PDB file of N, CA, C and O in Angstrom:
ATOM      1  N   MET J  20     209.675  30.764-169.643  1.00 94.00           N
ATOM      2  CA  MET J  20     211.112  30.651-169.694  1.00 94.00           C
ATOM      3  C   MET J  20     211.463  29.285-170.278  1.00 94.00           C
ATOM      4  O   MET J  20     210.852  28.284-169.937  1.00 94.00           O
ATOM      5  N   GLY J  21     212.434  29.268-171.134  1.00 96.00           N
ATOM      6  CA  GLY J  21     212.866  28.016-171.729  1.00 96.00           C
ATOM      7  C   GLY J  21     213.500  27.100-170.690  1.00 96.00           C
ATOM      8  O   GLY J  21     214.168  27.559-169.772  1.00 96.00           O
ATOM      9  N   ARG J  22     213.291  25.815-170.864  1.00 95.00           N
ATOM     10  CA  ARG J  22     213.794  24.865-169.870  1.00 95.00           C
ATOM     11  C   ARG J  22     215.317  24.843-169.835  1.00 95.00           C
ATOM     12  O   ARG J  22     215.912  24.752-168.765  1.00 95.00           O
ATOM     13  N   THR J  23     215.968  24.962-170.986  1.00 96.00           N
ATOM     14  CA  THR J  23     217.427  24.987-171.012  1.00 96.00           C
ATOM     15  C   THR J  23     217.950  26.280-170.411  1.00 96.00           C
ATOM     16  O   THR J  23     218.957  26.273-169.690  1.00 96.00           O
ATOM     17  N   GLU J  24     217.267  27.378-170.680  1.00 97.00           N
ATOM     18  CA  GLU J  24     217.653  28.664-170.093  1.00 97.00           C
ATOM     19  C   GLU J  24     217.603  28.592-168.569  1.00 97.00           C
ATOM     20  O   GLU J  24     218.530  29.043-167.876  1.00 97.00           O
ATOM     21  N   LEU J  25     216.538  28.018-168.036  1.00 97.00           N
ATOM     22  CA  LEU J  25     216.412  27.872-166.590  1.00 97.00           C
ATOM     23  C   LEU J  25     217.492  26.932-166.050  1.00 97.00           C
ATOM     24  O   LEU J  25     218.119  27.216-165.032  1.00 97.00           O
ATOM     25  N   ALA J  26     217.718  25.843-166.743  1.00 97.00           N
ATOM     26  CA  ALA J  26     218.730  24.879-166.309  1.00 97.00           C
ATOM     27  C   ALA J  26     220.108  25.528-166.262  1.00 97.00           C
ATOM     28  O   ALA J  26     220.888  25.288-165.340  1.00 97.00           O
ATOM     29  N   GLN J  27     220.408  26.376-167.219  1.00 97.00           N
ATOM     30  CA  GLN J  27     221.715  27.033-167.243  1.00 97.00           C
ATOM     31  C   GLN J  27     221.863  28.050-166.121  1.00 97.00           C
ATOM     32  O   GLN J  27     222.973  28.348-165.705  1.00 97.00           O
ATOM     33  N   ARG J  28     220.761  28.558-165.614  1.00 97.00           N
ATOM     34  CA  ARG J  28     220.843  29.441-164.450  1.00 97.00           C
ATOM     35  C   ARG J  28     221.270  28.654-163.208  1.00 97.00           C
ATOM     36  O   ARG J  28     221.983  29.164-162.368  1.00 97.00           O
ATOM     37  N   TYR J  29     220.802  27.419-163.107  1.00 97.00           N
ATOM     38  CA  TYR J  29     221.178  26.580-161.968  1.00 97.00           C
ATOM     39  C   TYR J  29     222.570  25.977-162.137  1.00 97.00           C
ATOM     40  O   TYR J  29     223.290  25.774-161.171  1.00 97.00           O
ATOM     41  N   PHE J  30     222.936  25.662-163.366  1.00 97.00           N
ATOM     42  CA  PHE J  30     224.212  24.999-163.650  1.00 97.00           C
ATOM     43  C   PHE J  30     224.938  25.736-164.778  1.00 97.00           C
ATOM     44  O   PHE J  30     225.017  25.244-165.900  1.00 97.00           O
ATOM     45  N   PRO J  31     225.489  26.919-164.479  1.00 96.00           N
ATOM     46  CA  PRO J  31     226.065  27.755-165.546  1.00 96.00           C
ATOM     47  C   PRO J  31     227.385  27.242-166.126  1.00 96.00           C
ATOM     48  O   PRO J  31     227.786  27.687-167.201  1.00 96.00           O
ATOM     49  N   TYR J  32     228.040  26.320-165.464  1.00 96.00           N
ATOM     50  CA  TYR J  32     229.374  25.913-165.906  1.00 96.00           C
ATOM     51  C   TYR J  32     229.400  24.589-166.665  1.00 96.00           C
ATOM     52  O   TYR J  32     230.473  24.044-166.890  1.00 96.00           O
ATOM     53  N   ILE J  33     228.223  24.081-167.031  1.00 97.00           N
ATOM     54  CA  ILE J  33     228.195  22.853-167.832  1.00 97.00           C
ATOM     55  C   ILE J  33     227.414  23.115-169.117  1.00 97.00           C
ATOM     56  O   ILE J  33     226.735  24.126-169.252  1.00 97.00           O
ATOM     57  N   GLN J  34     227.526  22.206-170.045  1.00 97.00           N
ATOM     58  CA  GLN J  34     226.867  22.351-171.344  1.00 97.00           C
ATOM     59  C   GLN J  34     225.345  22.432-171.176  1.00 97.00           C
ATOM     60  O   GLN J  34     224.793  21.819-170.253  1.00 97.00           O
ATOM     61  N   PRO J  35     224.670  23.172-172.060  1.00 97.00           N
ATOM     62  CA  PRO J  35     223.218  23.364-171.926  1.00 97.00           C
ATOM     63  C   PRO J  35     222.424  22.065-171.817  1.00 97.00           C
ATOM     64  O   PRO J  35     221.549  21.948-170.961  1.00 97.00           O
ATOM     65  N   GLN J  36     222.724  21.089-172.649  1.00 96.00           N
ATOM     66  CA  GLN J  36     221.972  19.840-172.605  1.00 96.00           C
ATOM     67  C   GLN J  36     222.217  19.098-171.292  1.00 96.00           C
ATOM     68  O   GLN J  36     221.293  18.542-170.694  1.00 96.00           O
ATOM     69  N   SER J  37     223.443  19.105-170.831  1.00 97.00           N
ATOM     70  CA  SER J  37     223.765  18.463-169.554  1.00 97.00           C
ATOM     71  C   SER J  37     223.087  19.182-168.401  1.00 97.00           C
ATOM     72  O   SER J  37     222.625  18.540-167.446  1.00 97.00           O
ATOM     73  N   ALA J  38     223.024  20.508-168.485  1.00 97.00           N
ATOM     74  CA  ALA J  38     222.344  21.298-167.448  1.00 97.00           C
ATOM     75  C   ALA J  38     220.873  20.919-167.390  1.00 97.00           C
ATOM     76  O   ALA J  38     220.309  20.753-166.306  1.00 97.00           O
ATOM     77  N   TRP J  39     220.242  20.776-168.554  1.00 97.00           N
ATOM     78  CA  TRP J  39     218.829  20.392-168.565  1.00 97.00           C
ATOM     79  C   TRP J  39     218.644  18.998-167.966  1.00 97.00           C
ATOM     80  O   TRP J  39     217.729  18.759-167.187  1.00 97.00           O
ATOM     81  N   HIS J  40     219.493  18.051-168.309  1.00 97.00           N
ATOM     82  CA  HIS J  40     219.374  16.696-167.763  1.00 97.00           C
ATOM     83  C   HIS J  40     219.518  16.704-166.238  1.00 97.00           C
ATOM     84  O   HIS J  40     218.804  15.989-165.537  1.00 97.00           O
ATOM     85  N   LYS J  41     220.414  17.531-165.753  1.00 97.00           N
ATOM     86  CA  LYS J  41     220.619  17.624-164.316  1.00 97.00           C
ATOM     87  C   LYS J  41     219.406  18.256-163.626  1.00 97.00           C
ATOM     88  O   LYS J  41     218.957  17.791-162.580  1.00 97.00           O
ATOM     89  N   LEU J  42     218.867  19.327-164.228  1.00 97.00           N
ATOM     90  CA  LEU J  42     217.673  19.969-163.660  1.00 97.00           C
ATOM     91  C   LEU J  42     216.489  19.017-163.722  1.00 97.00           C
ATOM     92  O   LEU J  42     215.725  18.907-162.759  1.00 97.00           O
ATOM     93  N   ARG J  43     216.345  18.313-164.831  1.00 97.00           N
ATOM     94  CA  ARG J  43     215.243  17.354-164.967  1.00 97.00           C
ATOM     95  C   ARG J  43     215.328  16.284-163.888  1.00 97.00           C
ATOM     96  O   ARG J  43     214.311  15.869-163.316  1.00 97.00           O
ATOM     97  N   SER J  44     216.529  15.852-163.573  1.00 97.00           N
ATOM     98  CA  SER J  44     216.726  14.869-162.510  1.00 97.00           C
ATOM     99  C   SER J  44     216.304  15.436-161.155  1.00 97.00           C
ATOM    100  O   SER J  44     215.653  14.753-160.367  1.00 97.00           O
ATOM    101  N   LEU J  45     216.662  16.688-160.878  1.00 96.00           N
ATOM    102  CA  LEU J  45     216.237  17.336-159.632  1.00 96.00           C
ATOM    103  C   LEU J  45     214.721  17.449-159.557  1.00 96.00           C
ATOM    104  O   LEU J  45     214.122  17.224-158.506  1.00 96.00           O
ATOM    105  N   LEU J  46     214.109  17.811-160.677  1.00 97.00           N
ATOM    106  CA  LEU J  46     212.649  17.931-160.711  1.00 97.00           C
ATOM    107  C   LEU J  46     211.990  16.578-160.475  1.00 97.00           C
ATOM    108  O   LEU J  46     211.021  16.472-159.727  1.00 97.00           O
ATOM    109  N   ALA J  47     212.513  15.545-161.103  1.00 97.00           N
ATOM    110  CA  ALA J  47     211.929  14.208-160.985  1.00 97.00           C
ATOM    111  C   ALA J  47     212.039  13.663-159.559  1.00 97.00           C
ATOM    112  O   ALA J  47     211.170  12.918-159.114  1.00 97.00           O
ATOM    113  N   ASP J  48     213.087  14.054-158.849  1.00 96.00           N
ATOM    114  CA  ASP J  48     213.296  13.577-157.478  1.00 96.00           C
ATOM    115  C   ASP J  48     212.407  14.281-156.461  1.00 96.00           C
ATOM    116  O   ASP J  48     212.266  13.806-155.339  1.00 96.00           O
ATOM    117  N   ASN J  49     211.830  15.405-156.834  1.00 95.00           N
ATOM    118  CA  ASN J  49     210.977  16.173-155.929  1.00 95.00           C
ATOM    119  C   ASN J  49     209.510  15.858-156.246  1.00 95.00           C
ATOM    120  O   ASN J  49     209.054  16.142-157.348  1.00 95.00           O
ATOM    121  N   PRO J  50     208.761  15.295-155.304  1.00 95.00           N
ATOM    122  CA  PRO J  50     207.372  14.911-155.588  1.00 95.00           C
ATOM    123  C   PRO J  50     206.483  16.072-156.063  1.00 95.00           C
ATOM    124  O   PRO J  50     205.596  15.863-156.879  1.00 95.00           O
ATOM    125  N   ASP J  51     206.750  17.274-155.579  1.00 94.00           N
ATOM    126  CA  ASP J  51     205.948  18.425-155.984  1.00 94.00           C
ATOM    127  C   ASP J  51     206.286  18.910-157.393  1.00 94.00           C
ATOM    128  O   ASP J  51     205.500  19.640-158.004  1.00 94.00           O
ATOM    129  N   LEU J  52     207.448  18.530-157.897  1.00 96.00           N
ATOM    130  CA  LEU J  52     207.915  19.023-159.196  1.00 96.00           C
ATOM    131  C   LEU J  52     208.038  17.933-160.256  1.00 96.00           C
ATOM    132  O   LEU J  52     208.351  18.224-161.406  1.00 96.00           O
ATOM    133  N   ALA J  53     207.794  16.690-159.882  1.00 96.00           N
ATOM    134  CA  ALA J  53     208.018  15.563-160.793  1.00 96.00           C
ATOM    135  C   ALA J  53     207.232  15.706-162.097  1.00 96.00           C
ATOM    136  O   ALA J  53     207.726  15.338-163.161  1.00 96.00           O
ATOM    137  N   HIS J  54     206.030  16.270-162.024  1.00 95.00           N
ATOM    138  CA  HIS J  54     205.225  16.420-163.248  1.00 95.00           C
ATOM    139  C   HIS J  54     205.900  17.366-164.243  1.00 95.00           C
ATOM    140  O   HIS J  54     205.712  17.236-165.446  1.00 95.00           O
ATOM    141  N   LEU J  55     206.708  18.295-163.766  1.00 96.00           N
ATOM    142  CA  LEU J  55     207.393  19.241-164.656  1.00 96.00           C
ATOM    143  C   LEU J  55     208.532  18.575-165.425  1.00 96.00           C
ATOM    144  O   LEU J  55     208.887  19.023-166.512  1.00 96.00           O
ATOM    145  N   ALA J  56     209.085  17.520-164.873  1.00 95.00           N
ATOM    146  CA  ALA J  56     210.166  16.799-165.552  1.00 95.00           C
ATOM    147  C   ALA J  56     209.646  16.017-166.747  1.00 95.00           C
ATOM    148  O   ALA J  56     210.409  15.702-167.660  1.00 95.00           O
ATOM    149  N   ARG J  57     208.364  15.714-166.750  1.00 94.00           N
ATOM    150  CA  ARG J  57     207.785  14.900-167.827  1.00 94.00           C
ATOM    151  C   ARG J  57     207.094  15.713-168.920  1.00 94.00           C
ATOM    152  O   ARG J  57     206.552  15.137-169.861  1.00 94.00           O
ATOM    153  N   LEU J  58     207.126  17.038-168.809  1.00 93.00           N
ATOM    154  CA  LEU J  58     206.469  17.870-169.817  1.00 93.00           C
ATOM    155  C   LEU J  58     207.170  17.733-171.166  1.00 93.00           C
ATOM    156  O   LEU J  58     208.390  17.652-171.228  1.00 93.00           O
ATOM    157  N   SER J  59     206.384  17.732-172.226  1.00 93.00           N
ATOM    158  CA  SER J  59     206.986  17.634-173.556  1.00 93.00           C
ATOM    159  C   SER J  59     207.293  19.009-174.149  1.00 93.00           C
ATOM    160  O   SER J  59     208.077  19.110-175.086  1.00 93.00           O
ATOM    161  N   ARG J  60     206.694  20.058-173.588  1.00 94.00           N
ATOM    162  CA  ARG J  60     206.992  21.386-174.129  1.00 94.00           C
ATOM    163  C   ARG J  60     208.335  21.876-173.632  1.00 94.00           C
ATOM    164  O   ARG J  60     208.842  21.410-172.631  1.00 94.00           O
ATOM    165  N   ARG J  61     208.906  22.817-174.349  1.00 94.00           N
ATOM    166  CA  ARG J  61     210.262  23.280-174.064  1.00 94.00           C
ATOM    167  C   ARG J  61     210.305  24.532-173.198  1.00 94.00           C
ATOM    168  O   ARG J  61     211.389  25.094-172.992  1.00 94.00           O
ATOM    169  N   THR J  62     209.174  24.960-172.699  1.00 97.00           N
ATOM    170  CA  THR J  62     209.138  26.152-171.848  1.00 97.00           C
ATOM    171  C   THR J  62     208.338  25.872-170.588  1.00 97.00           C
ATOM    172  O   THR J  62     207.480  24.991-170.559  1.00 97.00           O
ATOM    173  N   PHE J  63     208.648  26.645-169.567  1.00 97.00           N
ATOM    174  CA  PHE J  63     207.883  26.606-168.329  1.00 97.00           C
ATOM    175  C   PHE J  63     207.054  27.874-168.244  1.00 97.00           C
ATOM    176  O   PHE J  63     207.516  28.951-168.614  1.00 97.00           O
ATOM    177  N   LEU J  64     205.843  27.747-167.748  1.00 97.00           N
ATOM    178  CA  LEU J  64     204.990  28.905-167.504  1.00 97.00           C
ATOM    179  C   LEU J  64     205.535  29.677-166.308  1.00 97.00           C
ATOM    180  O   LEU J  64     206.234  29.105-165.461  1.00 97.00           O
ATOM    181  N   PRO J  65     205.218  30.969-166.212  1.00 97.00           N
ATOM    182  CA  PRO J  65     205.701  31.750-165.067  1.00 97.00           C
ATOM    183  C   PRO J  65     205.337  31.128-163.718  1.00 97.00           C
ATOM    184  O   PRO J  65     206.165  31.130-162.798  1.00 97.00           O
ATOM    185  N   ALA J  66     204.155  30.575-163.588  1.00 97.00           N
ATOM    186  CA  ALA J  66     203.745  29.940-162.331  1.00 97.00           C
ATOM    187  C   ALA J  66     204.601  28.704-162.045  1.00 97.00           C
ATOM    188  O   ALA J  66     204.916  28.414-160.884  1.00 97.00           O
ATOM    189  N   GLU J  67     204.992  27.979-163.084  1.00 97.00           N
ATOM    190  CA  GLU J  67     205.835  26.803-162.903  1.00 97.00           C
ATOM    191  C   GLU J  67     207.249  27.210-162.478  1.00 97.00           C
ATOM    192  O   GLU J  67     207.849  26.575-161.611  1.00 97.00           O
ATOM    193  N   VAL J  68     207.755  28.284-163.073  1.00 97.00           N
ATOM    194  CA  VAL J  68     209.070  28.794-162.689  1.00 97.00           C
ATOM    195  C   VAL J  68     209.041  29.238-161.230  1.00 97.00           C
ATOM    196  O   VAL J  68     209.960  28.941-160.459  1.00 97.00           O
ATOM    197  N   HIS J  69     207.983  29.906-160.831  1.00 97.00           N
ATOM    198  CA  HIS J  69     207.836  30.345-159.446  1.00 97.00           C
ATOM    199  C   HIS J  69     207.830  29.140-158.500  1.00 97.00           C
ATOM    200  O   HIS J  69     208.478  29.165-157.447  1.00 97.00           O
ATOM    201  N   LEU J  70     207.124  28.094-158.866  1.00 97.00           N
ATOM    202  CA  LEU J  70     207.083  26.873-158.060  1.00 97.00           C
ATOM    203  C   LEU J  70     208.463  26.240-157.944  1.00 97.00           C
ATOM    204  O   LEU J  70     208.880  25.814-156.871  1.00 97.00           O
ATOM    205  N   ILE J  71     209.186  26.195-159.051  1.00 97.00           N
ATOM    206  CA  ILE J  71     210.546  25.639-159.039  1.00 97.00           C
ATOM    207  C   ILE J  71     211.423  26.466-158.101  1.00 97.00           C
ATOM    208  O   ILE J  71     212.171  25.926-157.294  1.00 97.00           O
ATOM    209  N   PHE J  72     211.326  27.791-158.199  1.00 97.00           N
ATOM    210  CA  PHE J  72     212.121  28.662-157.328  1.00 97.00           C
ATOM    211  C   PHE J  72     211.765  28.456-155.861  1.00 97.00           C
ATOM    212  O   PHE J  72     212.632  28.485-154.997  1.00 97.00           O
ATOM    213  N   GLN J  73     210.491  28.225-155.577  1.00 96.00           N
ATOM    214  CA  GLN J  73     210.077  27.980-154.196  1.00 96.00           C
ATOM    215  C   GLN J  73     210.674  26.689-153.653  1.00 96.00           C
ATOM    216  O   GLN J  73     211.101  26.635-152.504  1.00 96.00           O
ATOM    217  N   ARG J  74     210.662  25.642-154.463  1.00 96.00           N
ATOM    218  CA  ARG J  74     211.098  24.324-154.003  1.00 96.00           C
ATOM    219  C   ARG J  74     212.613  24.144-154.037  1.00 96.00           C
ATOM    220  O   ARG J  74     213.187  23.524-153.155  1.00 96.00           O
ATOM    221  N   LEU J  75     213.270  24.673-155.079  1.00 95.00           N
ATOM    222  CA  LEU J  75     214.717  24.473-155.235  1.00 95.00           C
ATOM    223  C   LEU J  75     215.539  25.681-154.811  1.00 95.00           C
ATOM    224  O   LEU J  75     216.760  25.581-154.705  1.00 95.00           O
ATOM    225  N   GLY J  76     214.893  26.809-154.609  1.00 95.00           N
ATOM    226  CA  GLY J  76     215.605  28.040-154.293  1.00 95.00           C
ATOM    227  C   GLY J  76     215.964  28.789-155.560  1.00 95.00           C
ATOM    228  O   GLY J  76     215.934  28.243-156.660  1.00 95.00           O
ATOM    229  N   GLN J  77     216.311  30.041-155.388  1.00 94.00           N
ATOM    230  CA  GLN J  77     216.716  30.865-156.536  1.00 94.00           C
ATOM    231  C   GLN J  77     218.059  30.369-157.060  1.00 94.00           C
ATOM    232  O   GLN J  77     218.925  30.001-156.279  1.00 94.00           O
ATOM    233  N   PRO J  78     218.217  30.354-158.383  1.00 92.00           N
ATOM    234  CA  PRO J  78     219.516  29.930-158.934  1.00 92.00           C
ATOM    235  C   PRO J  78     220.611  30.935-158.633  1.00 92.00           C
ATOM    236  O   PRO J  78     220.403  32.053-158.366  1.00 92.00           O
TER     237      PRO J  78
END
């Protein structure tokens, strides 16, 4: 899943880039998810999405 696509699921009422910045901030603040905030690729693997859903809840 694309990182912006996932971010927009969590923050549907703000611009895509702002949604990603906000999600990245949430990821960075969580010790279990901080490594995902630093990824250079633009997509998350299914296992990573599952981990995000476990830690942050379903969008």
